[in-house]
Tab-separated table of C-alpha atoms in Angstrom:
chain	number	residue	atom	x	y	z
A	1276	UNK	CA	0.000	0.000	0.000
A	1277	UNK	CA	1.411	3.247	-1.014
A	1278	UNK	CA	1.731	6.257	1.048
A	1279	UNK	CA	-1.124	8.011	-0.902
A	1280	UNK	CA	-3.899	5.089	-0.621
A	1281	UNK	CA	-2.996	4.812	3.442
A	1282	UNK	CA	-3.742	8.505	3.881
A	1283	UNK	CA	-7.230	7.952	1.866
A	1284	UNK	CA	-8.211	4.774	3.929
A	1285	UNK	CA	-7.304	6.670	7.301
A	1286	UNK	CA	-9.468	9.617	5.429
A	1287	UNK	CA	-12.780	7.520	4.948
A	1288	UNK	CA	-12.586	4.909	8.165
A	1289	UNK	CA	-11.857	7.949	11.118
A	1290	UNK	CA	-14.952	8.461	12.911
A	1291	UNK	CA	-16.533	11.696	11.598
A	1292	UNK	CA	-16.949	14.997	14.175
A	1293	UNK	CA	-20.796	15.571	13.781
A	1294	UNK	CA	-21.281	18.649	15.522
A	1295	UNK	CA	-25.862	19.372	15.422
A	1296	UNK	CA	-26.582	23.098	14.463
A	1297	UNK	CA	-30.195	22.477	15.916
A	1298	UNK	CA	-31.305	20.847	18.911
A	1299	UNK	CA	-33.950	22.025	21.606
A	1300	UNK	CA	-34.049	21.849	25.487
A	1301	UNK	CA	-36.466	23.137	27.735
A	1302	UNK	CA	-38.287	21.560	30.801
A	1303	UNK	CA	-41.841	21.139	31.090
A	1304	UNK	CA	-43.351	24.722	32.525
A	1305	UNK	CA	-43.532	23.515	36.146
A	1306	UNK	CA	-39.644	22.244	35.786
A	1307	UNK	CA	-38.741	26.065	35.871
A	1308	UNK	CA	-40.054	26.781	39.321
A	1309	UNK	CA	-37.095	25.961	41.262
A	1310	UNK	CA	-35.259	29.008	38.808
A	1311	UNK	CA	-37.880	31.595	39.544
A	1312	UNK	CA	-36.811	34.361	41.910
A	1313	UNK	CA	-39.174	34.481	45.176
A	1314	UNK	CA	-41.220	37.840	43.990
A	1315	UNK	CA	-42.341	36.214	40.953
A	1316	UNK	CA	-43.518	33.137	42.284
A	1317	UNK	CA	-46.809	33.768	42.700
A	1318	UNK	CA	-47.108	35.162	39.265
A	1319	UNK	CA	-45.508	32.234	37.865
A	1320	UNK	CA	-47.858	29.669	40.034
A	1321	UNK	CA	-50.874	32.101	37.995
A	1322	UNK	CA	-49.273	31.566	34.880
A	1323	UNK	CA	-49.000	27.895	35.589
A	1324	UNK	CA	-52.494	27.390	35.821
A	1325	UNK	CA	-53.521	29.326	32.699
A	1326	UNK	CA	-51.099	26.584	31.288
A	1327	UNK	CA	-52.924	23.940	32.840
A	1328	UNK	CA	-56.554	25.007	31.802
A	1329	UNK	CA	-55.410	25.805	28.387
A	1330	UNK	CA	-54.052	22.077	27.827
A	1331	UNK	CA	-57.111	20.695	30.268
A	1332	UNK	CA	-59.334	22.629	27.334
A	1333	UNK	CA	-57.241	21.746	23.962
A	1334	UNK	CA	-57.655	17.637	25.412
A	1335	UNK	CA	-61.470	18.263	25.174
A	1336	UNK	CA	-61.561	19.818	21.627
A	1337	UNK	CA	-59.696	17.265	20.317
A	1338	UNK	CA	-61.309	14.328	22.154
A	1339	UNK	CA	-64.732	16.042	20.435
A	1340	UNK	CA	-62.878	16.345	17.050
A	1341	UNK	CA	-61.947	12.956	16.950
A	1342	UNK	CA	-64.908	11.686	17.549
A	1343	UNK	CA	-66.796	13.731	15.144
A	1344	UNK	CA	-64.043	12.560	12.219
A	1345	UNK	CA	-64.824	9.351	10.368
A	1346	UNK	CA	-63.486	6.625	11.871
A	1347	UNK	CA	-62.150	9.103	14.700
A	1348	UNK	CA	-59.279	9.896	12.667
A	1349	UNK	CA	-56.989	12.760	14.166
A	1350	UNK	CA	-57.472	15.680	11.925
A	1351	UNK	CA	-54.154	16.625	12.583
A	1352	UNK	CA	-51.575	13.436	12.933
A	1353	UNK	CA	-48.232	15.849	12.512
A	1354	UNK	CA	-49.095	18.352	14.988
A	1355	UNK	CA	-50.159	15.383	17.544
A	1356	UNK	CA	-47.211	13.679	16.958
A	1357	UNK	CA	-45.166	16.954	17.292
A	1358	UNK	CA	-46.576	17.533	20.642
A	1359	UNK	CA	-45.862	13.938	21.918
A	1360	UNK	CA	-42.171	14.604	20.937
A	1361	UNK	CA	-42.044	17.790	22.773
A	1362	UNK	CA	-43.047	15.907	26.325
A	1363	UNK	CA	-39.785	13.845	25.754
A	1364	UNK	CA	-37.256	13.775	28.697
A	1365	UNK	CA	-34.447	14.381	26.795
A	1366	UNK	CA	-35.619	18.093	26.007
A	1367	UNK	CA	-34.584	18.417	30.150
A	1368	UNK	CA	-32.603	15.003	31.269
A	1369	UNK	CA	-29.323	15.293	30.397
A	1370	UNK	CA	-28.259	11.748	30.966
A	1371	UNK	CA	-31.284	10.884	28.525
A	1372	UNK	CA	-30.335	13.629	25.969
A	1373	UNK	CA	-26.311	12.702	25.911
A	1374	UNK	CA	-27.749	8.762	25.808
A	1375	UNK	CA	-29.380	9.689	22.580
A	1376	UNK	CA	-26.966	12.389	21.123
A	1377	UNK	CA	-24.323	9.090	21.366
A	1378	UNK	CA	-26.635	6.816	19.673
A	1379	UNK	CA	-27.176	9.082	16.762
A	1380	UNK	CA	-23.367	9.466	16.937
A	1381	UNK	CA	-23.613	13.637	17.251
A	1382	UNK	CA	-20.705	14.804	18.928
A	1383	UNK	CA	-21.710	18.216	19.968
A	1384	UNK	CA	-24.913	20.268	19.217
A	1385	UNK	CA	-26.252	23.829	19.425
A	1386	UNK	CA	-28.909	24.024	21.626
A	1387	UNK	CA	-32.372	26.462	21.289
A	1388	UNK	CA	-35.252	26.922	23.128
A	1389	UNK	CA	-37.891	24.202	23.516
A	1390	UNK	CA	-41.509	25.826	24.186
A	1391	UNK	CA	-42.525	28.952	25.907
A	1392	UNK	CA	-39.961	30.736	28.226
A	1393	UNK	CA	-42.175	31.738	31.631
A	1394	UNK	CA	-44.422	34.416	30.914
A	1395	UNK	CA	-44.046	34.119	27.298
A	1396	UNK	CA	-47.861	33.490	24.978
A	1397	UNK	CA	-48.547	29.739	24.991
A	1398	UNK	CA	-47.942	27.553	22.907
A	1399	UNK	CA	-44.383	29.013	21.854
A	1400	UNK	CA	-45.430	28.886	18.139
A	1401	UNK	CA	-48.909	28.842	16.031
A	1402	UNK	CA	-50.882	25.346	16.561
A	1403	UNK	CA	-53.691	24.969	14.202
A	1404	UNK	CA	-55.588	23.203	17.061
A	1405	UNK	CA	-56.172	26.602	19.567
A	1406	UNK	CA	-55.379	30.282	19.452
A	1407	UNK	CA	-52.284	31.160	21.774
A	1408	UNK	CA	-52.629	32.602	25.226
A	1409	UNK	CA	-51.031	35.516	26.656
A	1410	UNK	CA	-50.224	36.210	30.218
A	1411	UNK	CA	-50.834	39.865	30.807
A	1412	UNK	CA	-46.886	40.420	32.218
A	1413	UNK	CA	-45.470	43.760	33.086
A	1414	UNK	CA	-41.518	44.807	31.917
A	1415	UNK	CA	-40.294	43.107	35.125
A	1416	UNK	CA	-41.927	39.687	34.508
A	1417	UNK	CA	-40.886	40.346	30.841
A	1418	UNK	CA	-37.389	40.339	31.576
A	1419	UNK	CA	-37.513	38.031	34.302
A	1420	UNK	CA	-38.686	35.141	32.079
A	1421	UNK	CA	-35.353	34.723	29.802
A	1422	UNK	CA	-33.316	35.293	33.109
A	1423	UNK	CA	-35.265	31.706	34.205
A	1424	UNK	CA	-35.078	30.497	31.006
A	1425	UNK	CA	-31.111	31.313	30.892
A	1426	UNK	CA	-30.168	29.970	34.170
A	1427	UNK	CA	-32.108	26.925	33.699
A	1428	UNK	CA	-29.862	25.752	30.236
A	1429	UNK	CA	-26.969	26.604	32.162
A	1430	UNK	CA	-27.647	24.255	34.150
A	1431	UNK	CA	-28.530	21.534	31.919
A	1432	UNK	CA	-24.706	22.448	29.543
A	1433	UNK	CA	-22.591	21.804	32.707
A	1434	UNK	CA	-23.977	18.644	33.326
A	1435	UNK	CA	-22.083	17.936	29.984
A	1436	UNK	CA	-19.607	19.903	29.329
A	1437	UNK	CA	-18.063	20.780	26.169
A	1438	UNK	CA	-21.159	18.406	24.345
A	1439	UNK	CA	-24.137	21.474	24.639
A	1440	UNK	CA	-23.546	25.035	22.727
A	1441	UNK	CA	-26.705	26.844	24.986
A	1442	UNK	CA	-28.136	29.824	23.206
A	1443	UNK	CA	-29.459	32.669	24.991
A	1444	UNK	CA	-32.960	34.254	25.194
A	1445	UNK	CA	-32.951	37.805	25.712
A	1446	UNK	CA	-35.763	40.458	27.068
A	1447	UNK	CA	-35.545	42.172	23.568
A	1448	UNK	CA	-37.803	45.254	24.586
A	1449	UNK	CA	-35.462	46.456	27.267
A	1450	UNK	CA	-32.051	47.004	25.256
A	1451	UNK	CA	-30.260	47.443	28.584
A	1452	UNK	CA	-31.429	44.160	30.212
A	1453	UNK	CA	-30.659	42.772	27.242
A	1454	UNK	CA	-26.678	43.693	27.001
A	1455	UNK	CA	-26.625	42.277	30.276
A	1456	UNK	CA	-27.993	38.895	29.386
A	1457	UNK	CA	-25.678	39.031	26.624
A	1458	UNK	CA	-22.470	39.420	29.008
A	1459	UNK	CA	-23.875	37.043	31.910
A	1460	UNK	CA	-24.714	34.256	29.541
A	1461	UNK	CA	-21.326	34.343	27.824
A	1462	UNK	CA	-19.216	34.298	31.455
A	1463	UNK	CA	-21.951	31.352	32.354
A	1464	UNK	CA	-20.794	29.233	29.580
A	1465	UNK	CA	-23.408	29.397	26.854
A	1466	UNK	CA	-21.277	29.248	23.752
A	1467	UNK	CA	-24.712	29.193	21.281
A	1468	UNK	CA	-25.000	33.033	21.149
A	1469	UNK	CA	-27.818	34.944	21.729
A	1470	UNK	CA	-31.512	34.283	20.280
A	1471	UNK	CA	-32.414	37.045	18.004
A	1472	UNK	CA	-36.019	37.604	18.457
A	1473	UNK	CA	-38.477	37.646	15.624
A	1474	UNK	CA	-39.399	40.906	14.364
A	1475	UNK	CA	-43.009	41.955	15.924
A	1476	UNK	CA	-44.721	45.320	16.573
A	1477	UNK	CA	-43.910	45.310	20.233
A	1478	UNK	CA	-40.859	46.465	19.756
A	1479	UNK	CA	-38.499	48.619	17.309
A	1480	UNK	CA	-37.658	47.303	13.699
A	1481	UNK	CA	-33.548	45.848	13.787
A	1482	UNK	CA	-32.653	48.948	11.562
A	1483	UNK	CA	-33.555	51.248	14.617
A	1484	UNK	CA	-30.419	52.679	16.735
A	1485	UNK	CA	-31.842	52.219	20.091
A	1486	UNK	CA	-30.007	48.374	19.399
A	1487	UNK	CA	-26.331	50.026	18.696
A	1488	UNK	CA	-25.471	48.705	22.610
A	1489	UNK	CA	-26.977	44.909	21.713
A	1490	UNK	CA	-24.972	44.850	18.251
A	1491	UNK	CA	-21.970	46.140	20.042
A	1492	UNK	CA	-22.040	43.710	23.085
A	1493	UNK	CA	-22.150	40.560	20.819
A	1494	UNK	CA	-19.208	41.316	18.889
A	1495	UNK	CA	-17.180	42.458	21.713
A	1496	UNK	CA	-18.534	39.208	23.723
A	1497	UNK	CA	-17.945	36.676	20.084
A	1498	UNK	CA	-21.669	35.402	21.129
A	1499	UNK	CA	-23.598	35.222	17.621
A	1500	UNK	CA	-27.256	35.928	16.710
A	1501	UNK	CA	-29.477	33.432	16.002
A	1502	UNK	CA	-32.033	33.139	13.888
A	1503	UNK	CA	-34.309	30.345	14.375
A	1504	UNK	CA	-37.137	29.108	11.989
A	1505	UNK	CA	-40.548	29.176	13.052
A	1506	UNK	CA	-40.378	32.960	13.899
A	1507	UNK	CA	-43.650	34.892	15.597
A	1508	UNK	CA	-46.522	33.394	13.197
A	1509	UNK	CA	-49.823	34.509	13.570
A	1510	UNK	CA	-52.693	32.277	14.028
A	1511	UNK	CA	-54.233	31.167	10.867
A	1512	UNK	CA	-57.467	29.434	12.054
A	1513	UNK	CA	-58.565	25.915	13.301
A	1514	UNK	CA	-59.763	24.862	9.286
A	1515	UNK	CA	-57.851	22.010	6.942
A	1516	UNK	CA	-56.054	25.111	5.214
A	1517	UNK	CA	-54.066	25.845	8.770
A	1518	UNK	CA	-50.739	24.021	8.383
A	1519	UNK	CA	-50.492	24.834	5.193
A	1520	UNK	CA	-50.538	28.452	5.749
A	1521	UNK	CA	-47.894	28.480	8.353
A	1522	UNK	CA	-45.594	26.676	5.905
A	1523	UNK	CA	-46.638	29.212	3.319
A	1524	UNK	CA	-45.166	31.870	5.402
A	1525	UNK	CA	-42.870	30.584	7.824
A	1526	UNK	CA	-39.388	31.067	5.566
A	1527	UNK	CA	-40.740	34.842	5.458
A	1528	UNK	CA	-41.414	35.774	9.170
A	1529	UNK	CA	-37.794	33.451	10.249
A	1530	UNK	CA	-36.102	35.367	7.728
A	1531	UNK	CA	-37.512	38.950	7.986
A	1532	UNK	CA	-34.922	40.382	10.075
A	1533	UNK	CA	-31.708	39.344	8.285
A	1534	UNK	CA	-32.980	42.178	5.544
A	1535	UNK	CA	-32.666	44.408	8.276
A	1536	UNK	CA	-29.472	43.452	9.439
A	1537	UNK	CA	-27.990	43.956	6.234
A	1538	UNK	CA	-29.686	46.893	4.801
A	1539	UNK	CA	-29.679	48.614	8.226
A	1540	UNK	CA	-25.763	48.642	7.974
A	1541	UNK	CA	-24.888	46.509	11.271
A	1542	UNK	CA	-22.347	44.459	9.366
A	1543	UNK	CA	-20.473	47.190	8.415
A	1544	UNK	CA	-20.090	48.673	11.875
A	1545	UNK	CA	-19.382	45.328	13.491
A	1546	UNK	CA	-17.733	43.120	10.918
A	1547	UNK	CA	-16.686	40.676	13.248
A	1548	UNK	CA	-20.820	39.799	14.488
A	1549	UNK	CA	-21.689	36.601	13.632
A	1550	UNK	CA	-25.197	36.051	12.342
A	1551	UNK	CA	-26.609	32.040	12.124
A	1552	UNK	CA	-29.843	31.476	10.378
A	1553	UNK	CA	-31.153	28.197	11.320
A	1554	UNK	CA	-34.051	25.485	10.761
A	1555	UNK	CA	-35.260	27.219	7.117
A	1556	UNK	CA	-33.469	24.600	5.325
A	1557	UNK	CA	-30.724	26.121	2.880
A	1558	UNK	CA	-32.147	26.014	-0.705
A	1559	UNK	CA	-33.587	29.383	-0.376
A	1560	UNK	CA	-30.211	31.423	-0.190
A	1561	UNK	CA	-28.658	31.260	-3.487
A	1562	UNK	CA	-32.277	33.341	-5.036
A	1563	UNK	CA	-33.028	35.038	-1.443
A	1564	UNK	CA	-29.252	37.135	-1.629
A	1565	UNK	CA	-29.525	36.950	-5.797
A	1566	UNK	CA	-32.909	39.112	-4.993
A	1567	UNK	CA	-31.346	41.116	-2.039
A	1568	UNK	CA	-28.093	41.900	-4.483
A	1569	UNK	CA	-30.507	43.158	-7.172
A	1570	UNK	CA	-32.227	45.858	-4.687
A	1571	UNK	CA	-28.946	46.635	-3.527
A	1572	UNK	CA	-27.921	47.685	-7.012
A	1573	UNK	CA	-31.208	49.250	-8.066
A	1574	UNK	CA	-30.831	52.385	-9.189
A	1575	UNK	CA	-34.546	52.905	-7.235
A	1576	UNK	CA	-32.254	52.711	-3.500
A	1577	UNK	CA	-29.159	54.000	-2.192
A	1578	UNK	CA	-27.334	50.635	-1.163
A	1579	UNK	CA	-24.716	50.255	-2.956
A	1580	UNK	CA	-23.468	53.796	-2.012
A	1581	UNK	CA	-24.029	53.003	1.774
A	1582	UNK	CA	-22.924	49.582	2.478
A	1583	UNK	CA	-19.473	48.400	1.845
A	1584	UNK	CA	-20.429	44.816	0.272
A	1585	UNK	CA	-23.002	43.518	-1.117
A	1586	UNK	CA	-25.663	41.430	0.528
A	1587	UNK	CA	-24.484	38.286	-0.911
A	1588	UNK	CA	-20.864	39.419	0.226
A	1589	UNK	CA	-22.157	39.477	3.899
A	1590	UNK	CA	-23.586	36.346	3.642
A	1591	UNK	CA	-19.979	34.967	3.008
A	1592	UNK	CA	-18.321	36.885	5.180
A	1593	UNK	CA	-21.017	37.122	8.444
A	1594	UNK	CA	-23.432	34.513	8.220
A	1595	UNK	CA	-24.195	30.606	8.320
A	1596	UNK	CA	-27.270	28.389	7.423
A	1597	UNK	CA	-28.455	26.014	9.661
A	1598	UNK	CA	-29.658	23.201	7.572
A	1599	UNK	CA	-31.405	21.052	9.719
A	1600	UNK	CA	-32.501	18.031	8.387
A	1601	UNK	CA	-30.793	18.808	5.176
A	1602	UNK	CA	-31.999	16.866	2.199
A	1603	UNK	CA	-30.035	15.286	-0.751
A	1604	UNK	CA	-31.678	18.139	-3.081
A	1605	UNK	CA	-29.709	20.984	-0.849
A	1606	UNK	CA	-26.654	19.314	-0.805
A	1607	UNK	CA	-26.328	19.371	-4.409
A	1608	UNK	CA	-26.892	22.857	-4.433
A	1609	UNK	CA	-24.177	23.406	-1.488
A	1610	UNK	CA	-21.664	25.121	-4.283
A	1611	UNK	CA	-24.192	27.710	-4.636
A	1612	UNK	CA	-25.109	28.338	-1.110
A	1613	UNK	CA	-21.636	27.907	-0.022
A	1614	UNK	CA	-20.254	24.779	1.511
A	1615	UNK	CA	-17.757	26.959	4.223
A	1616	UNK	CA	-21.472	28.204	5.083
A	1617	UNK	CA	-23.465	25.269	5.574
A	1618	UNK	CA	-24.134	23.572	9.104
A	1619	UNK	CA	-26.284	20.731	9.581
A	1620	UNK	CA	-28.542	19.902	12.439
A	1621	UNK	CA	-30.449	17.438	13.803
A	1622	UNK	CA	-33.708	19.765	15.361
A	1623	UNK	CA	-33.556	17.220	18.298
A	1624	UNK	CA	-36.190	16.004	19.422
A	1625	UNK	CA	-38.867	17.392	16.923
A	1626	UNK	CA	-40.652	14.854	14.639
A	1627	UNK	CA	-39.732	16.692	11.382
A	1628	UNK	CA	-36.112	16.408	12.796
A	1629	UNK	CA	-33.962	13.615	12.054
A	1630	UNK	CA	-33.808	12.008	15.569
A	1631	UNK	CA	-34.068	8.927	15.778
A	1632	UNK	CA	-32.829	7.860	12.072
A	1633	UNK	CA	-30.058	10.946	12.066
A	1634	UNK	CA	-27.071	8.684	10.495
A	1635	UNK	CA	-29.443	7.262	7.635
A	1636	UNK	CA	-30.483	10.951	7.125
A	1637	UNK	CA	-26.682	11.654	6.835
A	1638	UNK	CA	-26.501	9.189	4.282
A	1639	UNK	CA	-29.946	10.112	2.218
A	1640	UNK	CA	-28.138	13.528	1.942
A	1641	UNK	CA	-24.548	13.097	1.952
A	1642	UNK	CA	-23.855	10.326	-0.135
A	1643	UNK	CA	-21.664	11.165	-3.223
A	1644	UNK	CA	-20.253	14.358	-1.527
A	1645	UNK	CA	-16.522	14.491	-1.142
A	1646	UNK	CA	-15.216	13.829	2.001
A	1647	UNK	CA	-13.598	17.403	2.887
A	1648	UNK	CA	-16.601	18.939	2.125
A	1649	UNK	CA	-18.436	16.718	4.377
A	1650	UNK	CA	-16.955	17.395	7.717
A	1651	UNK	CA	-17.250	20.865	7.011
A	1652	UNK	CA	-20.919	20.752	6.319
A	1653	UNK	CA	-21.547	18.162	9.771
A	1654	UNK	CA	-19.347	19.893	11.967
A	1655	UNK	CA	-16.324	22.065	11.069
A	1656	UNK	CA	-18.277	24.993	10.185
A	1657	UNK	CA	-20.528	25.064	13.143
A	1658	UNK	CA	-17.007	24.743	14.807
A	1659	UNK	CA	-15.774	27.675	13.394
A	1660	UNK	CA	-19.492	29.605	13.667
A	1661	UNK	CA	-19.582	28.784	17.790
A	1662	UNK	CA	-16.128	28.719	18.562
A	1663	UNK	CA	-16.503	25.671	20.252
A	1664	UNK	CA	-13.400	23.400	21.254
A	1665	UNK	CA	-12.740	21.074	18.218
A	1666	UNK	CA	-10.470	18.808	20.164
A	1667	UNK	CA	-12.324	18.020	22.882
A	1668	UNK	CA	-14.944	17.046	20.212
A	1669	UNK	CA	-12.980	14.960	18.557
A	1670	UNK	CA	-12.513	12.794	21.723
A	1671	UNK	CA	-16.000	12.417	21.610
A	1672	UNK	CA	-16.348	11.666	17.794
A	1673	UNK	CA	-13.532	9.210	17.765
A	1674	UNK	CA	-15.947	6.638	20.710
A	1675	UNK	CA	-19.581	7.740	18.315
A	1676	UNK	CA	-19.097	9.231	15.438
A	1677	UNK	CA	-19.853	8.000	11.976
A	1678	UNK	CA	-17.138	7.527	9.274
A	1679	UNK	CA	-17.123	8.416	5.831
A	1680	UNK	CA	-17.850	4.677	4.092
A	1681	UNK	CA	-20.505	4.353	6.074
A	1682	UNK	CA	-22.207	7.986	5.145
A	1683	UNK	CA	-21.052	7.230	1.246
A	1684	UNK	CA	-23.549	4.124	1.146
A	1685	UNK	CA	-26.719	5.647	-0.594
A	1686	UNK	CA	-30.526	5.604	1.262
A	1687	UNK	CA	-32.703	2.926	-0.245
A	1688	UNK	CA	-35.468	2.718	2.187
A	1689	UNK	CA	-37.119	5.970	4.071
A	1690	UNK	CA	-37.618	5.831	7.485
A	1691	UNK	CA	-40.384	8.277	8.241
A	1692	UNK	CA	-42.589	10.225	5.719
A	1693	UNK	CA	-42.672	12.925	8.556
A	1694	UNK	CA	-38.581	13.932	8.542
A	1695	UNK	CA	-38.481	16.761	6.386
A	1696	UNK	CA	-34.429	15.214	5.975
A	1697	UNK	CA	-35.794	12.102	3.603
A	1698	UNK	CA	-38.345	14.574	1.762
A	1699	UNK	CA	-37.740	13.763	-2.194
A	1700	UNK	CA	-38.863	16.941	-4.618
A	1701	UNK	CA	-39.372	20.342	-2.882
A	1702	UNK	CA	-38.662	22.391	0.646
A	1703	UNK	CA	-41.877	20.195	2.145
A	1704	UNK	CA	-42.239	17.080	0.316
């Protein structure tokens, strides 16, 4: 054996470092009591039980619906089977979570929010089953909920450390508060970054200079912004038409304040913010900045006389995708997109995630791609995104991760129709 065929056998039997851009933690409401500061108990015991009746209340409806249906057929088997998943104990027992993290040989993983922070409307996003509730919380409850929130990931990262990248929720209203969160949360550990949230009218647009301090504070802290899909999505009614509707418009509202970053200039005065868009899938990108380049060179705007790059140039220079549950179809296209730009993720525990089946899903996407590109798209890059400590997650790789021949052999048989990672034509199917 030569020199040169050694080096490529070491390059495709080495256990992989798979490094999840997407996973989600969060206890079940009541788990957050013992985080709550004395003075808000009582409000948080109130906001418990409008919890309580609000799930007591959604059981009857669909009990009725059911029943109703022929054959008492759920009318909706994707959002049931969503909300089972989000009752695992994984999304709060770390020895659970790490147990399956091994077994799906993930090395590392990003972690966001699972369900409503304290105080926050309830459910955390649109359910075509029941409108939201709101809990009528003034601007110290407000910022008291991602303080909870905060202190309770901690918590769940050191119980493994080095394996959970903990992102941040911030009280977005009150810029102040939030600089602070952004400074205690990177001295407690949570590598993820910060939680950008979605743009709503409760507070100002991202292009408004009341943020300056927030922009500032995660460059000079190296925490970056997240992203996350899903955004704030309005309710779209109880009918057959409801699902599809929030797919219809959920790339828009998770996407909606990138524009802002961009055209609003905050790359240019803090080059060195990172920005991570994650859980919208990657296709998108190459015709979202190709239509964001052409209004930057319109000769209807200024743009290209105000900002130093282009849009697409920011994207290469400031951002990342997360890709969760990244299908064959987008890694063809990762040229385009940008392969130094792509991070996958797993979207642990959710059912259009790829947990349980996340090393076929690795193969139903990955198979065919060149090796190098590989590990940057599964882990390097989220690396380099998070700043997280590559060696000490290449301990872990080398005992779980997968290696290259066994990610080349191509995906006969699908799994689950649900896991948007095996989907065969479009961003949904």
């Amino acid at each position: 054996m030569t020199a040169t065929d050694a080096s490529q056998t070491a390059l495709t039997t080495d256990r992989l470092m798979v490094v999840s851009a997407d996973g989600h933690a969060g206890p079940m409401p009541p788990g957050y009591r013992p985080f709550v500061e004395a003075k808000h108990l009582e409000h948080f015991d109130e906001y418990l039980a409008m919890i309580e009746a609000y799930d007591a209340e959604l059981a009857e409806t669909l009990a009725r619906t059911q029943v109703a249906q022929p054959g008492g057929e759920d009318p909706y088997p994707f959002t049931t089977m969503a909300e089972e998943r989000n009752r695992l104990s994984g999304l709060w027992d770390p020895d659970v979570r790490i147990r399956d993290l091994d077994a799906e040989g993930i090395a590392g993983e990003v972690v966001f929010p699972q369900g409503a922070i304290p105080f926050a409307p309830y459910p955390a996003l649109s359910d075509p089953r029941r409108r939201r509730i709101r809990f009528e919380a003034d601007a110290d409850l407000r910022n008291a909920g991602p303080r909870i929130y905060n202190r309770w990931l901690a918590e769940l990262c050191a119980a493994n450390p080095g394996r959970h990248a903990g992102i941040a929720v911030v009280p977005i209203r009150d810029v102040t508060a939030t600089v602070a969160e952004v400074h205690w949360a990177r001295e407690a550990g949570l590598a993820g970054g910060i939680s950008l949230p979605p743009i709503t009218a409760d507070y100002p647009m991202y292009n408004d200079a009341s943020y300056e301090p927030f922009w500032a504070a995660c460059q000079a802290t190296e925490m970056p912004l997240n992203i996350h899909g899903g955004g704030d999505t309005p309710f779209y009614g109880g009918g057959p038409d409801s699902i599809a509707l929030i797919l219809a418009e959920s790339d828009f509202w998770s996407r909606r304040a990138l524009a802002f970053l961009i055209f609003g200039g905050v790359f240019d005065r803090y080059p060195r913010l990172k920005v991570a868009i994650t859980e919208t899938r990657a296709g998108w990108v190459p015709s979202y900045f190709a239509m964001l380049d052409s209004i930057f060179h319109s000769h209807t705007t200024t743009m290209r006389h105000v900002l130093s790059k282009s849009p697409s140039q920011y994207f290469a220079s400031n951002c990342y995708v997360g890709a969760s549950f990244m299908s064959k179809q987008e890694a063809d296209l990762r040229h385009q997109t940008g392969v130094n730009r792509i991070m996958w993720g797993a979207d642990y525990p959710h059912i259009e995630g790829t947990w349980p089946w996340s090393r076929p899903s690795l193969r139903k996407a990955f198979a065919g791609v060149p090796t190098d590109e590989l590990k940057l798209m599964i882990g390097e890059n989220a690396v380099r995104c998070y700043g997280l400590d590559a060696d000490a997650l290449r301990k872990v790789a080398d005992r779980i991760g997968p290696t290259a021949d066994e990610l080349a052999v191509p995906l006969d048989e699908i799994p689950s129709p649900y896991n948007w990672a095996f989907r065969q034509e479009g961003d949904w199917n």
